[in-house]
mmCIF file of C-alpha atoms in Angstrom:
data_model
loop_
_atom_site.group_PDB
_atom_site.id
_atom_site.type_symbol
_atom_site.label_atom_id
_atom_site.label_comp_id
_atom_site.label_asym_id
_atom_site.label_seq_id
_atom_site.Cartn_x
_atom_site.Cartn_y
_atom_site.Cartn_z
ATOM 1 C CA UNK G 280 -4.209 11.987 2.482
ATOM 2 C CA UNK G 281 -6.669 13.342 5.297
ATOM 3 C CA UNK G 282 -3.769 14.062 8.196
ATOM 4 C CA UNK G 283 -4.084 17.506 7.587
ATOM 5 C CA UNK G 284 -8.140 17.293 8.520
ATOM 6 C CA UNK G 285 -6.728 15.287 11.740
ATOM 7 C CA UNK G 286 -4.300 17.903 12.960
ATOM 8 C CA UNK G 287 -6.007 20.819 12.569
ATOM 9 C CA UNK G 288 -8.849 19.429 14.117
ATOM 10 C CA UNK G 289 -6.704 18.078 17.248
ATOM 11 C CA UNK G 290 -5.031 21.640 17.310
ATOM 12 C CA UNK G 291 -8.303 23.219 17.614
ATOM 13 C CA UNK G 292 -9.554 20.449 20.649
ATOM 14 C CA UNK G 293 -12.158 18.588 18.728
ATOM 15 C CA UNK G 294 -13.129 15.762 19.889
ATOM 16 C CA UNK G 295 -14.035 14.212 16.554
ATOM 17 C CA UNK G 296 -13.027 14.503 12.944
ATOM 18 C CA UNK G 297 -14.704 13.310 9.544
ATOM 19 C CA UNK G 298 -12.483 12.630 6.920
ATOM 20 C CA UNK G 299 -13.518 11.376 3.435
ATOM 21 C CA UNK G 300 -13.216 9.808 1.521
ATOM 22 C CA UNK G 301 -11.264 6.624 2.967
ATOM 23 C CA UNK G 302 -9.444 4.096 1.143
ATOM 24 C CA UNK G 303 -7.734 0.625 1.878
ATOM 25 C CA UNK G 304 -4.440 2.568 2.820
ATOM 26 C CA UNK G 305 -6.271 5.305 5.043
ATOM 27 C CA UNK G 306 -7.627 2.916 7.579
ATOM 28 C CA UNK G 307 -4.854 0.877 7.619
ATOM 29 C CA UNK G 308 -2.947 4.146 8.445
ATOM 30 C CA UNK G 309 -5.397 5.074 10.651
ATOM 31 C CA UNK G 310 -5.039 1.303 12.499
ATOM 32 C CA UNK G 311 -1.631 1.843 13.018
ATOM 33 C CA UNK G 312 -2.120 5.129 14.950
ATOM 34 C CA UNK G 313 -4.679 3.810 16.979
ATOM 35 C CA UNK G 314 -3.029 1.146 17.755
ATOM 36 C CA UNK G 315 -0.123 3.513 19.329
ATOM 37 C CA UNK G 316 -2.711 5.540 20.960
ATOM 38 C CA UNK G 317 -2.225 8.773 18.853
ATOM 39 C CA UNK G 318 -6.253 8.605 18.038
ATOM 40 C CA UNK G 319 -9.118 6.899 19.483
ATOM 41 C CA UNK G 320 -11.944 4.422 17.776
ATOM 42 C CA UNK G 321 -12.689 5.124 13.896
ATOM 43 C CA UNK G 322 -15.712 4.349 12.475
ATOM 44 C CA UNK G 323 -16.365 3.622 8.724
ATOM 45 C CA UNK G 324 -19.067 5.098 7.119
ATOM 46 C CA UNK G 325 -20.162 3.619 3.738
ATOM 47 C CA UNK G 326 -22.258 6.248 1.521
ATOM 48 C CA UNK G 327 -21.812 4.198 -1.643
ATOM 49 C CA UNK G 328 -19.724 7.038 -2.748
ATOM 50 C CA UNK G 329 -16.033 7.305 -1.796
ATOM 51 C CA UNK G 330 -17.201 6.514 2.094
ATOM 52 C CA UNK G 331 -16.392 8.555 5.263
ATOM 53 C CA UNK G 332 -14.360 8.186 8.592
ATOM 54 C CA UNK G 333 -14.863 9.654 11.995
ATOM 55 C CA UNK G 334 -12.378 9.283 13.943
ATOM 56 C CA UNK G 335 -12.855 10.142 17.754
ATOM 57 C CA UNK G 336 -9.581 12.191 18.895
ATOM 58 C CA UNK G 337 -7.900 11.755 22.474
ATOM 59 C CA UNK G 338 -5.430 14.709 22.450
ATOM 60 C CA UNK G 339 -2.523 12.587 22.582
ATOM 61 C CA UNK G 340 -1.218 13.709 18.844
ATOM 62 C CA UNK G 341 1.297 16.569 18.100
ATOM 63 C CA UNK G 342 1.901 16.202 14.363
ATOM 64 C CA UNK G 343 1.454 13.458 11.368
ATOM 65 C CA UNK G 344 1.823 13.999 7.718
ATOM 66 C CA UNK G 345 2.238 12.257 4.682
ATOM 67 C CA UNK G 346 5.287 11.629 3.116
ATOM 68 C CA UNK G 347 5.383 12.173 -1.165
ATOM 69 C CA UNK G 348 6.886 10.547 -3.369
ATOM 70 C CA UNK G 349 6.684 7.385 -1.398
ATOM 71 C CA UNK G 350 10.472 6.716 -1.161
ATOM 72 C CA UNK G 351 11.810 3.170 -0.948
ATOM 73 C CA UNK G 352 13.266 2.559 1.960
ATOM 74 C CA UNK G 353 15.596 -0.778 3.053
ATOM 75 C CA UNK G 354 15.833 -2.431 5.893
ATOM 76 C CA UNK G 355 19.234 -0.995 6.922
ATOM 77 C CA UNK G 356 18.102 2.693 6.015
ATOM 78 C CA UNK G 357 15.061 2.971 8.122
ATOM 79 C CA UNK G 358 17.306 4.434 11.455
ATOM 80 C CA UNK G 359 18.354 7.315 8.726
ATOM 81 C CA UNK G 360 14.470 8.003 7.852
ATOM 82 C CA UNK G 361 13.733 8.145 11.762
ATOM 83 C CA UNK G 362 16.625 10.428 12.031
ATOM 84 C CA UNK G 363 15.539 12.731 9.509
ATOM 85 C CA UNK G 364 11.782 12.548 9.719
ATOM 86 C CA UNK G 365 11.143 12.115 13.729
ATOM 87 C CA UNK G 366 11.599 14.758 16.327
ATOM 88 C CA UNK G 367 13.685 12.249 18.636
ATOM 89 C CA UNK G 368 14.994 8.803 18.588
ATOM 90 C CA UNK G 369 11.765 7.096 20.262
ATOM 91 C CA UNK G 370 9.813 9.817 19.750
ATOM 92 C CA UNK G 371 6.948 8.842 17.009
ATOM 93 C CA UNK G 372 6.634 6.399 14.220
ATOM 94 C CA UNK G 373 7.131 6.464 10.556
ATOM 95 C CA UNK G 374 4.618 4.221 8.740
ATOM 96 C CA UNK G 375 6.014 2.296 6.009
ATOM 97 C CA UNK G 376 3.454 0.025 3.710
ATOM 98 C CA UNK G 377 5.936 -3.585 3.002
ATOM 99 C CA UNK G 378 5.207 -7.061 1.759
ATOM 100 C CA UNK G 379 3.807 -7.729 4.549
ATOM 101 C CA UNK G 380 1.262 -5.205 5.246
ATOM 102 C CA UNK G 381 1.488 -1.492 6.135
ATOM 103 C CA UNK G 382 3.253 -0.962 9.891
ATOM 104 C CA UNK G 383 5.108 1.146 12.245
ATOM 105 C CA UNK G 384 8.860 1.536 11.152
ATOM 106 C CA UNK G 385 9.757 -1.209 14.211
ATOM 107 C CA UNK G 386 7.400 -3.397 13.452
ATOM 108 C CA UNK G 387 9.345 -3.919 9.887
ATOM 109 C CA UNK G 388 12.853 -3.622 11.503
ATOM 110 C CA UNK G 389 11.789 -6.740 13.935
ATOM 111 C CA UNK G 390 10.600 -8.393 10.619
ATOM 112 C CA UNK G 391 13.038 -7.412 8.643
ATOM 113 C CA UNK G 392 11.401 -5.805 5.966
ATOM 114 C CA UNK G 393 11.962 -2.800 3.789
ATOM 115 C CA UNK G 394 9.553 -1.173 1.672
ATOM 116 C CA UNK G 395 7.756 2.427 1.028
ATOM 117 C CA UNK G 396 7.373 5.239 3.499
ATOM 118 C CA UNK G 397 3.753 6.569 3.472
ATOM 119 C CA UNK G 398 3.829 8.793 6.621
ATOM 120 C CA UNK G 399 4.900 9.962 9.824
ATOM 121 C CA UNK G 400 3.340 10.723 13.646
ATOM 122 C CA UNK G 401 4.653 11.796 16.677
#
C-alpha cells in the first residue's frame, strides 16, 4: 500500500501527498484515518488508468504501515494485536477490514466482529 508515500511525506512537512494508484481498500483506509484526524481531506483523481489520491496532510501522524499477510484476527484477540502492534494502550488504531466493512479495531470490538488486519496508525 501507499503509507510509506504518506509518512515520508509527513516526516518531511508536506503539506500534500499523491499517492497512486488507489483502490476500493485504499480510500476506505484512508476514510478511516481521516476520520480520526491523522490526515486531512483526500481527493480522488480518476485518470482512467489506476487513478490518483491527494491527500492534504495536517501533521497530526507519527507512523502507519501495512500489515502482511493479512492475519485473521477474532474478536477476543484484537486487545493482543493492539498490544503488540500499538505504541500504547489508546494510543493509535489498527484497521481491520470485517463483514461489515473495513474499521478501526474499536469500532469492531463494539460490534463484535473479527476479521483481517490490514494496517496500523498512531
Amino acid at each position: 500500500m501507499s503509507q510509506n508515500n504518506i509518512v515520508n511525506a509527513e516526516r518531511r512537512g508536506k503539506r500534500q501527498v499523491l499517492i497512486r494508484p488507489s483502490s476500493k481498500v485504499v480510500i476506505k483506509v484512508l476514510s478511516v484515518m481521516q476520520k480520526h484526524g491523522y490526515i486531512g481531506e483526500f481527493e480522488i483523481i480518476d485518470d482512467h488508468r489506476g487513478g490518483k489520491v491527494v491527500i492534504q496532510l495536517n501533521g497530526r501522524l507519527n507512523k502507519c504501515g501495512v500489515i502482511s499477510p493479512r492475519f485473521n484476527i477474532a474478536v477476543d484477540s484484537i486487545e493482543q494485536w493492539v498490544a503488540l502492534l500499538l505504541p500504547a494502550r489508546s494510543f493509535g488504531k489498527i484497521i481491520l477490514t470485517t463483514s461489515a466493512g473495513i474499521m478501526d479495531h474499536q469500532e469492531a470490538r463494539n460490534k463484535h466482529v473479527g476479521g483481517k488486519i490490514l494496517a496500523f496508525v498512531y
